[in-house]
mmCIF file of C-alpha atoms in Angstrom:
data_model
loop_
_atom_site.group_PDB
_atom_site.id
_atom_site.type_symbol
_atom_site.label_atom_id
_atom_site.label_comp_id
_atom_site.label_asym_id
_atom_site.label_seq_id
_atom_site.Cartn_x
_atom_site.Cartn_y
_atom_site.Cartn_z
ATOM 1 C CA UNK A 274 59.814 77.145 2.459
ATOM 2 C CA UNK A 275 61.067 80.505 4.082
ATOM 3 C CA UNK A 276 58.904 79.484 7.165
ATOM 4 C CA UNK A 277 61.075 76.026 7.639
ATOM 5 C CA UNK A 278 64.377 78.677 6.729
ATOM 6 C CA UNK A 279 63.689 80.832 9.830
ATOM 7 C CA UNK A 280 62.676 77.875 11.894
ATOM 8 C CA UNK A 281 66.129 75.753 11.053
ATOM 9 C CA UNK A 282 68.110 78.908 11.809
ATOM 10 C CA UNK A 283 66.038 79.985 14.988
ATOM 11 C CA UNK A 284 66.639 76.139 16.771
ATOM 12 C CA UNK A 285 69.850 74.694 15.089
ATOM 13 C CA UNK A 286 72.457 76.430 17.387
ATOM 14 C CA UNK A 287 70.243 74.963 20.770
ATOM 15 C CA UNK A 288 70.295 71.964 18.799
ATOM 16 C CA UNK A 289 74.249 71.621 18.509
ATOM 17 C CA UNK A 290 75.112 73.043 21.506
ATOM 18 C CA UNK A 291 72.122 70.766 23.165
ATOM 19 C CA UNK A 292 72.742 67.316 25.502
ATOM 20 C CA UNK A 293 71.680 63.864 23.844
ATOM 21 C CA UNK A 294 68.401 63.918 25.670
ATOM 22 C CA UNK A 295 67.393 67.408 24.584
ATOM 23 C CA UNK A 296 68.530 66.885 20.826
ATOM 24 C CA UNK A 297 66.222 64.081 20.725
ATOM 25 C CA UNK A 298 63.410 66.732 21.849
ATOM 26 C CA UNK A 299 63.684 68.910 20.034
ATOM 27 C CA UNK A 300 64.313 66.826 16.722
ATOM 28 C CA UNK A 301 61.180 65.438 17.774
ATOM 29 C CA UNK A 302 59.767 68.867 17.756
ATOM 30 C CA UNK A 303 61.320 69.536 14.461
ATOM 31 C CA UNK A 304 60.053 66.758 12.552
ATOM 32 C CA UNK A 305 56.646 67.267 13.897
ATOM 33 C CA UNK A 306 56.501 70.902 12.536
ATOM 34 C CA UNK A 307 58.480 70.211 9.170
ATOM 35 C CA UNK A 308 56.804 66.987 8.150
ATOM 36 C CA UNK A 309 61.010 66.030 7.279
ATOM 37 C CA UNK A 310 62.103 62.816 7.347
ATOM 38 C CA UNK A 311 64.065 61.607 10.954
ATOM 39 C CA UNK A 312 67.142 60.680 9.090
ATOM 40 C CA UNK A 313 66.700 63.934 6.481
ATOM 41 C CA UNK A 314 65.738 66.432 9.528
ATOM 42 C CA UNK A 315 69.400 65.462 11.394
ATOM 43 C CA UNK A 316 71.118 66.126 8.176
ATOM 44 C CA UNK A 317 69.619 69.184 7.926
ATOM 45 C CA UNK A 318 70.489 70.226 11.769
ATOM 46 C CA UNK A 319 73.924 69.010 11.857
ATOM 47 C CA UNK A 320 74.974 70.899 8.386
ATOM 48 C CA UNK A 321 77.526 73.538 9.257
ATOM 49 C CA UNK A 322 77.866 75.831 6.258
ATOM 50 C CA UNK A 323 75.817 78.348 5.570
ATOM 51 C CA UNK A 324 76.959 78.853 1.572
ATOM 52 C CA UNK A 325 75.354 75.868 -0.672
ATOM 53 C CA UNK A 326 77.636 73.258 -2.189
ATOM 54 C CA UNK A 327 79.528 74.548 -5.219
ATOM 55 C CA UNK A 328 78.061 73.122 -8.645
ATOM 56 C CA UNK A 329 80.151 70.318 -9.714
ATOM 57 C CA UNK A 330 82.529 71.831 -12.872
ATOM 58 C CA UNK A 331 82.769 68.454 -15.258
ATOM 59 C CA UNK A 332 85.171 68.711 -18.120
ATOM 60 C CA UNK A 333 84.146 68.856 -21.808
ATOM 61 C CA UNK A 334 85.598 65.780 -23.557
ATOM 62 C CA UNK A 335 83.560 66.278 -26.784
ATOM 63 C CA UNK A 336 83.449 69.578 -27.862
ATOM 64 C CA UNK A 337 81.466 71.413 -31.190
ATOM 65 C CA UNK A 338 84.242 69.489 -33.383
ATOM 66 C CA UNK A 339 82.783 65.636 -32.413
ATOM 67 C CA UNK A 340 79.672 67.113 -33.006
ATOM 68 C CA UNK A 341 80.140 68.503 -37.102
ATOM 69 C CA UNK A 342 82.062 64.887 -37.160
ATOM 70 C CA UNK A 343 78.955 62.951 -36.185
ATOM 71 C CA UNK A 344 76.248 65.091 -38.006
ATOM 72 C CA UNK A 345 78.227 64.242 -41.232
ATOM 73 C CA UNK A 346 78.547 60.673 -39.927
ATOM 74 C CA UNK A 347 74.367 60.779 -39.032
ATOM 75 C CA UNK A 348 73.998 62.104 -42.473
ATOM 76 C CA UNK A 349 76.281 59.641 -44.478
ATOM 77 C CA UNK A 350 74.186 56.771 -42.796
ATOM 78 C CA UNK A 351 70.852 57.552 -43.833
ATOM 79 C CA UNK A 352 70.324 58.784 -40.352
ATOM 80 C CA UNK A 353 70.700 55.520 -38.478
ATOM 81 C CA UNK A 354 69.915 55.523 -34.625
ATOM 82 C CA UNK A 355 72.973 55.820 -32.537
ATOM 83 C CA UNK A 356 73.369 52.220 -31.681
ATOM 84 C CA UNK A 357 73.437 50.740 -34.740
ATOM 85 C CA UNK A 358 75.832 53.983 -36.049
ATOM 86 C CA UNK A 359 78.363 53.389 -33.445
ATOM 87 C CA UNK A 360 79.509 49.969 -35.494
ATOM 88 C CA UNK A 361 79.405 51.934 -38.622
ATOM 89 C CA UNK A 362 81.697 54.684 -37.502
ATOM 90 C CA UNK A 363 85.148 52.875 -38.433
ATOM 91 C CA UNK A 364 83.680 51.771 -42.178
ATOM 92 C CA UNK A 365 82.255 55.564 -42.590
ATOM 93 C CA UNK A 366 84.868 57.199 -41.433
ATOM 94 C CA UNK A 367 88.093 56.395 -43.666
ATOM 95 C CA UNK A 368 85.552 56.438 -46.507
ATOM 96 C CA UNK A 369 84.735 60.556 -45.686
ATOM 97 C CA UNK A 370 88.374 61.425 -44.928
ATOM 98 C CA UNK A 371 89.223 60.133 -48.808
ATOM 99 C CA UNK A 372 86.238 61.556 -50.573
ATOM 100 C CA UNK A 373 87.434 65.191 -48.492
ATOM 101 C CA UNK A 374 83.638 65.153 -46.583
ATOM 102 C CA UNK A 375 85.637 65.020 -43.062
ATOM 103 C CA UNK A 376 89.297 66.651 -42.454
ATOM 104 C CA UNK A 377 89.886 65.086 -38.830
ATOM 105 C CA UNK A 378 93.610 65.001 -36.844
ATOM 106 C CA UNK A 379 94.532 61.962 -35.209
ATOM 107 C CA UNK A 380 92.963 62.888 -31.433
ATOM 108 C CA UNK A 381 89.375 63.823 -32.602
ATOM 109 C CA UNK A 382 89.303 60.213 -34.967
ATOM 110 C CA UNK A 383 89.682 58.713 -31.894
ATOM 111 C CA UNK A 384 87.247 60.476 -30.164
ATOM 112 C CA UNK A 385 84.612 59.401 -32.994
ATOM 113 C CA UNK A 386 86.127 56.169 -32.527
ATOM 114 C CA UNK A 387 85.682 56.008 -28.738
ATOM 115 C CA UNK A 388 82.678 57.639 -28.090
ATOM 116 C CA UNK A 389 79.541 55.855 -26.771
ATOM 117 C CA UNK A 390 75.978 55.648 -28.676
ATOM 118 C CA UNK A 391 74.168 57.482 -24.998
ATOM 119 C CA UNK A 392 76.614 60.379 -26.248
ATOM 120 C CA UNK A 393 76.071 60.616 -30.176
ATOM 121 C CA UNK A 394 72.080 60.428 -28.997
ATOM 122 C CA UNK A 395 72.584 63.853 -26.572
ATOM 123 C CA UNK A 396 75.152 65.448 -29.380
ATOM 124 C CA UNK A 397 72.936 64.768 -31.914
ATOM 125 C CA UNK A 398 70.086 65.852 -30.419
ATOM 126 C CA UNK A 399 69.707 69.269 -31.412
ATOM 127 C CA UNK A 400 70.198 68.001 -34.997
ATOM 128 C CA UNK A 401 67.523 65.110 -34.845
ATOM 129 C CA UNK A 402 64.700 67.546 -33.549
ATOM 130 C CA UNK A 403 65.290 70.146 -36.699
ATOM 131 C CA UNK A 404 65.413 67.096 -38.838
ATOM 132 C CA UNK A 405 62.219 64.961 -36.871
ATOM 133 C CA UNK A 406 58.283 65.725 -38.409
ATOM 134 C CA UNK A 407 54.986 64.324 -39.545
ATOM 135 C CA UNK A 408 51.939 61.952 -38.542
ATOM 136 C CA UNK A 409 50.918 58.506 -38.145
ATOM 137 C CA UNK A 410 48.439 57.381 -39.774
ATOM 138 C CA UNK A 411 45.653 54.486 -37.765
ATOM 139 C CA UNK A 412 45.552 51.034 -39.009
ATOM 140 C CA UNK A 413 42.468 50.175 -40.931
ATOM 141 C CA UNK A 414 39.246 47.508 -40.580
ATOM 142 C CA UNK A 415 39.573 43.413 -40.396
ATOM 143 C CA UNK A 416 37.980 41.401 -42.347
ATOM 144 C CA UNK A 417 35.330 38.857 -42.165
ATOM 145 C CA UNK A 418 37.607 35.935 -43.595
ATOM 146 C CA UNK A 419 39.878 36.467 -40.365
ATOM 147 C CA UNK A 420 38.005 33.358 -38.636
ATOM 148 C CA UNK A 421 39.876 30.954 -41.070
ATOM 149 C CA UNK A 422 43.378 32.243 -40.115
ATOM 150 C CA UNK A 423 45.549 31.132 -37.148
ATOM 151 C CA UNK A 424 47.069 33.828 -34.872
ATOM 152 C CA UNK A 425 50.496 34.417 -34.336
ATOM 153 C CA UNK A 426 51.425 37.127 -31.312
ATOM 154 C CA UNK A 427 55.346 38.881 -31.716
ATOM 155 C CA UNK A 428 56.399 36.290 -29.122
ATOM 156 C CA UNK A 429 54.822 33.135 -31.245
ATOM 157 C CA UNK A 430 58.033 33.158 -34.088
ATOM 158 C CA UNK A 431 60.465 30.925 -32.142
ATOM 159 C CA UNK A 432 63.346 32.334 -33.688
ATOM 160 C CA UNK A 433 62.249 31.016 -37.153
ATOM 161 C CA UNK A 434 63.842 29.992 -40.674
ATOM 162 C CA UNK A 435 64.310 32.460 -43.574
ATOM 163 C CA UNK A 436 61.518 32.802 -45.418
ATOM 164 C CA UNK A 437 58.823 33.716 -43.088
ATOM 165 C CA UNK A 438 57.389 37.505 -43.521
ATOM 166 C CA UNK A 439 55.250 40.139 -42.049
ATOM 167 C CA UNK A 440 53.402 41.536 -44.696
ATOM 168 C CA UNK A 441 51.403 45.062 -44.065
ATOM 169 C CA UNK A 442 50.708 48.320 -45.980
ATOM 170 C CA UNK A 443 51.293 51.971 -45.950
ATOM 171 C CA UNK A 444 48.986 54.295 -47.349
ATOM 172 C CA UNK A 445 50.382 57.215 -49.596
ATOM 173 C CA UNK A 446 46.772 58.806 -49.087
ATOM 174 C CA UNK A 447 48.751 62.594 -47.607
ATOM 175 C CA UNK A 448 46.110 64.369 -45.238
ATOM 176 C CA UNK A 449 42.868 62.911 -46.947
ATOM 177 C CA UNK A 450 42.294 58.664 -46.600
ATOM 178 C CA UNK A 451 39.225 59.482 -49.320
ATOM 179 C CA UNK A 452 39.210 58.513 -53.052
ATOM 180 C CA UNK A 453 42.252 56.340 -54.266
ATOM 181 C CA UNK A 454 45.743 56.627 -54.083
ATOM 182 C CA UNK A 455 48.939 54.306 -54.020
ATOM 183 C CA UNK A 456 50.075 52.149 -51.146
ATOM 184 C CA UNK A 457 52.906 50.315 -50.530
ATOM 185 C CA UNK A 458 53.321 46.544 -49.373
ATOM 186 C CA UNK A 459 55.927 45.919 -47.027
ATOM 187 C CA UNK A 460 57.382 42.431 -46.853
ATOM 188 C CA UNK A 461 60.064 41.578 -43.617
ATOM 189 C CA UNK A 462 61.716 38.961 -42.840
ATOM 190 C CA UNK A 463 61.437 37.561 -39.672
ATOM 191 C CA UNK A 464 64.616 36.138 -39.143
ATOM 192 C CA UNK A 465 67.325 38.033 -41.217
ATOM 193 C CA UNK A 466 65.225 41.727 -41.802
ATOM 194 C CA UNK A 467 64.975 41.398 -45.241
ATOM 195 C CA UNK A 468 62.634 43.825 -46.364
ATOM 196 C CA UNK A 469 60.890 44.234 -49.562
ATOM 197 C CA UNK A 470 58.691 47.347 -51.150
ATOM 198 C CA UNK A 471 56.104 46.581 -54.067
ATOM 199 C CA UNK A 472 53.702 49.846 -54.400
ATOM 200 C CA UNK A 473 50.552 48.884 -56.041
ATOM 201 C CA UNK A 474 48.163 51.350 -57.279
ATOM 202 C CA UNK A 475 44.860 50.497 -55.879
ATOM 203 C CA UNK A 476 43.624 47.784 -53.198
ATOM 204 C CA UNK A 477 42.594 45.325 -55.432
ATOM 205 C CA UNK A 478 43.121 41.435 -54.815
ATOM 206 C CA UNK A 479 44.771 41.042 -58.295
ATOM 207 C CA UNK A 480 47.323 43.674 -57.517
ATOM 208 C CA UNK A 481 47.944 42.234 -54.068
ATOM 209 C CA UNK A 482 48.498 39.137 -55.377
ATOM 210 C CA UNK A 483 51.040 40.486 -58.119
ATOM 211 C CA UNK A 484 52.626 42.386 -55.476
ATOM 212 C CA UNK A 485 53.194 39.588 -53.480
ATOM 213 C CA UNK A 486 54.865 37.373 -56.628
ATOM 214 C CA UNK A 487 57.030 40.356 -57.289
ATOM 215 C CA UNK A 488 58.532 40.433 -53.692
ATOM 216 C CA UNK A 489 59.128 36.642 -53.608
ATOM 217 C CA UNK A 490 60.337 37.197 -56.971
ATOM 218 C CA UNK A 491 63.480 39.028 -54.966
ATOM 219 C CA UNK A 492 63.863 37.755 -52.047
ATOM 220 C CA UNK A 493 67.451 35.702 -51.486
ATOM 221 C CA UNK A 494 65.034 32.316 -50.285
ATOM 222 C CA UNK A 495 62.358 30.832 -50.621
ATOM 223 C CA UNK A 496 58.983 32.141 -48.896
ATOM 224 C CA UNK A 497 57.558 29.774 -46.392
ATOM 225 C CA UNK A 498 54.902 31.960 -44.704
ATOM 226 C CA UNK A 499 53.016 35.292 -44.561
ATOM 227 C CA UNK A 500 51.832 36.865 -41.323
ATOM 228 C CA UNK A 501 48.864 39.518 -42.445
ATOM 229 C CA UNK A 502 47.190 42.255 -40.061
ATOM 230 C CA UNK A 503 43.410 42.297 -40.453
ATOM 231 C CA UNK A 504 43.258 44.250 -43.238
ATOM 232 C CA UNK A 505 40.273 43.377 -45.694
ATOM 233 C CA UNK A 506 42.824 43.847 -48.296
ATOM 234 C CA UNK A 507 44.802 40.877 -47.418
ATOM 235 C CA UNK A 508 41.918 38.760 -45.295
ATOM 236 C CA UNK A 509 39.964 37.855 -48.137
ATOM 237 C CA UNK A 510 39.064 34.318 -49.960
ATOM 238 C CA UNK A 511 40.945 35.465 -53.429
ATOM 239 C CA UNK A 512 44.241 36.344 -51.117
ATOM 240 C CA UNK A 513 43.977 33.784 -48.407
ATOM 241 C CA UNK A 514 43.285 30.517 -50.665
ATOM 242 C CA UNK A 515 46.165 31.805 -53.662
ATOM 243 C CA UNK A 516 48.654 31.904 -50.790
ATOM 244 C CA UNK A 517 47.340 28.492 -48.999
ATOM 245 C CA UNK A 518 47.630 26.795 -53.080
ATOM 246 C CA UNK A 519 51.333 28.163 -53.235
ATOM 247 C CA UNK A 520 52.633 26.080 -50.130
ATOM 248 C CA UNK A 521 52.753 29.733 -48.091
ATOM 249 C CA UNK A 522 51.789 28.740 -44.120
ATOM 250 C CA UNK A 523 49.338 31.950 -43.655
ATOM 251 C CA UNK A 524 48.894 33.926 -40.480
ATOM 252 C CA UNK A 525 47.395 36.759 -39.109
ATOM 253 C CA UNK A 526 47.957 39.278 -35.956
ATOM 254 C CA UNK A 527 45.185 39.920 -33.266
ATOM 255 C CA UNK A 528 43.003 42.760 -34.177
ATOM 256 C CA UNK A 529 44.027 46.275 -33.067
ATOM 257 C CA UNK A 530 47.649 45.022 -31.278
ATOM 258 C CA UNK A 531 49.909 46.361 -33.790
ATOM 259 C CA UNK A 532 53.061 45.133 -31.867
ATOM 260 C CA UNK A 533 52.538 41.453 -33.274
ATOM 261 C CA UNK A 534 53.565 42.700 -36.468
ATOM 262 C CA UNK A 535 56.741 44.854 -34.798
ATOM 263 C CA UNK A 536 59.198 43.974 -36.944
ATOM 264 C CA UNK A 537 57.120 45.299 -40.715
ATOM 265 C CA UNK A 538 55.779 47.880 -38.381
ATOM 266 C CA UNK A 539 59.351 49.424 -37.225
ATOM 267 C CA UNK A 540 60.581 49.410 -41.275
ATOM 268 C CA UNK A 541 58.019 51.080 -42.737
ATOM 269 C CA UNK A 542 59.089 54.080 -40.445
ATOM 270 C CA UNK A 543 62.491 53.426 -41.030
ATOM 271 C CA UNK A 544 62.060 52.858 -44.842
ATOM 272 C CA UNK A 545 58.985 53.703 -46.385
ATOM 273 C CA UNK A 546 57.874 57.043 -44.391
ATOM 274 C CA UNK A 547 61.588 58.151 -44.188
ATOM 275 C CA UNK A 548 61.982 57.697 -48.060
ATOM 276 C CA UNK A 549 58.720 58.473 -49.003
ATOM 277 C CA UNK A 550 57.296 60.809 -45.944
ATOM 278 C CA UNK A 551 53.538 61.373 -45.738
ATOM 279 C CA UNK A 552 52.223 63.026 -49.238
ATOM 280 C CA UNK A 553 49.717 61.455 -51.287
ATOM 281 C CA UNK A 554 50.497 59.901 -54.553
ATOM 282 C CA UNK A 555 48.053 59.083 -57.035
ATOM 283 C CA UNK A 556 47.818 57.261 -60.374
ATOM 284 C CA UNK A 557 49.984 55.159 -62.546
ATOM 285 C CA UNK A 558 53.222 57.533 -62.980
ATOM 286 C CA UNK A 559 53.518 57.874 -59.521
ATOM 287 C CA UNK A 560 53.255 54.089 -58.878
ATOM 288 C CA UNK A 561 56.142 53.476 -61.308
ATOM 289 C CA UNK A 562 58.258 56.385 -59.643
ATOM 290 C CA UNK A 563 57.759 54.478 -56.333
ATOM 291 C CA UNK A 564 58.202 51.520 -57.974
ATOM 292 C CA UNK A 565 61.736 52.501 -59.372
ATOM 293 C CA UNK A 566 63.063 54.883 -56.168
ATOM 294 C CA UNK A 567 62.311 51.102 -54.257
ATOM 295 C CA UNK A 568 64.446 49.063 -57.125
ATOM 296 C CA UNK A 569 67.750 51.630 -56.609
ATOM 297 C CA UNK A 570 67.615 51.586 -52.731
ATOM 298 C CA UNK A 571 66.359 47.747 -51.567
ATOM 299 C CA UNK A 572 70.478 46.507 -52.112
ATOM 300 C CA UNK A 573 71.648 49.347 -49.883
ATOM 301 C CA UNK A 574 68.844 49.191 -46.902
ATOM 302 C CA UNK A 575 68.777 44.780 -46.928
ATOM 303 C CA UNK A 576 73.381 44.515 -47.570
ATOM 304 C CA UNK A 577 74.887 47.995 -46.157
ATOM 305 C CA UNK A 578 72.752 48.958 -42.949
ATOM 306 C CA UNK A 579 73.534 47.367 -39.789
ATOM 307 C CA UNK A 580 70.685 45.640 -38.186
ATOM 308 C CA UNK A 581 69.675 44.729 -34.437
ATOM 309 C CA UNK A 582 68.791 40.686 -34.035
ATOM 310 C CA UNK A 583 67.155 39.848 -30.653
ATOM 311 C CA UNK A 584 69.295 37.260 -28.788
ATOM 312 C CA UNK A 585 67.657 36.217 -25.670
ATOM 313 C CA UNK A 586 64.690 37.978 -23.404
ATOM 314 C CA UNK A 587 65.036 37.168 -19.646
ATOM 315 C CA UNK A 588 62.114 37.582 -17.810
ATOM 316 C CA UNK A 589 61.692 37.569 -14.078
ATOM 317 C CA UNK A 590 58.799 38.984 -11.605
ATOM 318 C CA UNK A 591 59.199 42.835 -11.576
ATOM 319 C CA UNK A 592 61.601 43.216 -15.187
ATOM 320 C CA UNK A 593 62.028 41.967 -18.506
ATOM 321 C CA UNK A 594 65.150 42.817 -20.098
ATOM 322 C CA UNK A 595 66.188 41.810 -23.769
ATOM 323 C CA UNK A 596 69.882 40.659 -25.458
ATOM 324 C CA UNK A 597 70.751 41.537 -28.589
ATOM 325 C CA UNK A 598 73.167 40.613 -30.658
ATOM 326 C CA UNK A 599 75.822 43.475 -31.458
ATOM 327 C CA UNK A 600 74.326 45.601 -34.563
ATOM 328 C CA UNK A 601 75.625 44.169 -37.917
ATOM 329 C CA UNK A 602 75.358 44.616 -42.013
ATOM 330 C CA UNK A 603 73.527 41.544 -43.494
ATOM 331 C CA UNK A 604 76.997 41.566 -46.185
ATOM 332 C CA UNK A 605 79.150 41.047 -43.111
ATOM 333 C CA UNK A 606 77.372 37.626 -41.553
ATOM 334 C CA UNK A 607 74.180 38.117 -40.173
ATOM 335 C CA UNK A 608 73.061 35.398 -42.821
ATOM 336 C CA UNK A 609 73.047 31.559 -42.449
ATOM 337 C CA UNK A 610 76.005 31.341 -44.850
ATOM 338 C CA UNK A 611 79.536 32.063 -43.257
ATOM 339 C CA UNK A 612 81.079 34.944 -45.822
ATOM 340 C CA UNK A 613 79.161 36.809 -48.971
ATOM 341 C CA UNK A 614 80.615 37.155 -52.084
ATOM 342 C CA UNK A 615 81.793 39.592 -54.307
ATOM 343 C CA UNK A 616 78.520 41.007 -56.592
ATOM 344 C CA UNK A 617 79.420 40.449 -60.224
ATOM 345 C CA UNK A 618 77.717 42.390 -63.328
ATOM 346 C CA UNK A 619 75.282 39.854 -64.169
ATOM 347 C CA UNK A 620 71.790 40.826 -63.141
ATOM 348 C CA UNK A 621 72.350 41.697 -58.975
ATOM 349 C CA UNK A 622 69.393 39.683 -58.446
ATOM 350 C CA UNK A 623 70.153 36.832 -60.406
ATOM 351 C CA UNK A 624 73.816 36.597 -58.688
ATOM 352 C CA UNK A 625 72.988 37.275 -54.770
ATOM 353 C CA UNK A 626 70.312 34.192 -55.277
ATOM 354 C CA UNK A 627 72.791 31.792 -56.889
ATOM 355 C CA UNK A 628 75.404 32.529 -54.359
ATOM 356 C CA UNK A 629 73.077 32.068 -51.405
ATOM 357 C CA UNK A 630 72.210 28.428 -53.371
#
């Protein structure tokens, strides 16, 4: 590079003070010794100043105060990415100021207010690193019975009618997948992301079976269909045939592509793992403990957390780009019914699934 330096300075005042014919010379000269670009090498030779161009000074708009504001925003969500926070901001934030979480004048609430989810993602950034940690775990073995089951990809669904679920399972097995330890079943809905969480102590057919008549137990509708991975736990005669004799349509994903099950895949990291994280639980006790920490929280993660539903996906020779509806809580319309109602004191169960029929 200090070659090219001496070389620009040694030719660019004959170059400037040069006739057409001989700039084109020596520019021809020039670009043969630099290896620069035509257009790039003229730029170079015509550029007066000898000082470099000043750094750009850009203003700070949001300063350390957005930033507390948002981190106790983050927090109040359950840590929700910053796109589906941004619609959350004007419920959250009245709801702080009153409980005395957030003390705020009237130019930085409209800052929180105004600001974009691209910035909340770079504020927050810092915050999300501290607060980021553990592994993934492989998904296991198919399953023999696998033949007998129809495939259906992520792009197969068709934009389908409640009731149709992913089903898969997380292992609570911590840094060791030997001996036995709880998992957790993980039930979504395809078309409103209702989720449901049955742990089950061992991977026995029985208990997958129970599991799954405890999750349509609480779901809002009916169940029309289940959409396994390979596992051997679910691909088996006992499983496969109890579903087929309860009216469920039963599918499975292709072997080792774990996006055709995206949408059970995406909440058990957003759910399970973040509720749970990556320790190993064994026995009965710590079944029921999962078993109750899933009963207190399934209202608040399937009613109060706003949730992304794919619109449209354009596709075209070089780029596929997707449309999504604006981020929404399931209480505020993202269901096939126009308003919800008020929850009474009668069982919460019992009163969502009368309203809904």
């Amino acid at each position: 590079m200090a070659t090219r330096t001496e070389l620009i300075e040694a030719i660019i005042e004959r170059y400037r003070s040069s006739c057409r014919a001989d700039k084109h010379r020596i520019l021809d000269e020039f670009v043969a010794v630099t290896g620069y670009h035509r257009k790039h090498a003229i730029r170079v030779l015509r550029h007066r100043g000898s000082e470099p161009p000043s750094a750009r000074q850009h203003a700070v708009q949001y300063g350390p105060d957005v930033r507390e504001a948002l981190v106790a925003l983050w927090e109040a969500s359950d840590r929700l990415c910053s796109k589906r926070l941004k619609p959350l901001i004007p419920i959250l934030l009245p709801a702080l100021e009153r409980h005395g979480r957030l003390e705020l004048n009237s130019a930085l609430r409209d800052k929180l207010l105004m600001v974009s989810a691209a910035t909340m993602d770079r504020l927050l950034s810092e915050v999300r690193v501290v607060a980021r940690g553990g592994q993934r775990r492989r998904a296991g073995m198919s399953s023999a019975v696998r033949r007998s089951v129809p495939v259906r990809t992520f792009g197969d669904w068709n934009d389908p009618l409640p009731g149709y679920v992913e089903v898969d399972f997380v292992a609570h097995s911590g840094t060791s997948s030997s001996g036995s330890f709880a998992q957790t079943m993980v039930l979504t809905d395809i078309a409103t992301g209702w989720t449901e969480c049955v742990p089950v102590r061992t991977r026995e057919n029985g208990l997958v079976i129970a599991a799954i008549k405890q999750a349509r137990s609480q779901f809002p509708f009916p169940l029309l269909g289940v959409d396994f991975d390979n596992d051997s736990a679910f691909m088996n005669e006992l499983v496969v045939c109890w579903c087929r004799s309860q009216g469920l349509e039963v599918t499975r994903s292709r072997a080792y592509r774990k996006n055709d099950q995206a949408w059970v895949e995406q909440k058990n990291g957003a759910i399970v793992r973040r509720l749970v994280g990556y320790g190993r639980f064994v026995g009965a006790e710590a079944t029921t403990a999962l078993a109750r920490l899933y009963e207190v929280v399934r209202l608040h993660g399937n009613l109060f957390q706003p949730s992304f539903k794919l619109r449209e996906k354009t596709r075209s020779a070089l780029v596929s780009s997707n449309a999504t509806i604006r981020p929404c809580r399931l209480l505020r319309g993202c269901w096939p019914i126009p308003v919800w109602p008020r929850p009474t004191r009668i069982g919460s169960r019992r009163c969502w699934k009368a309203r809904i029929q």
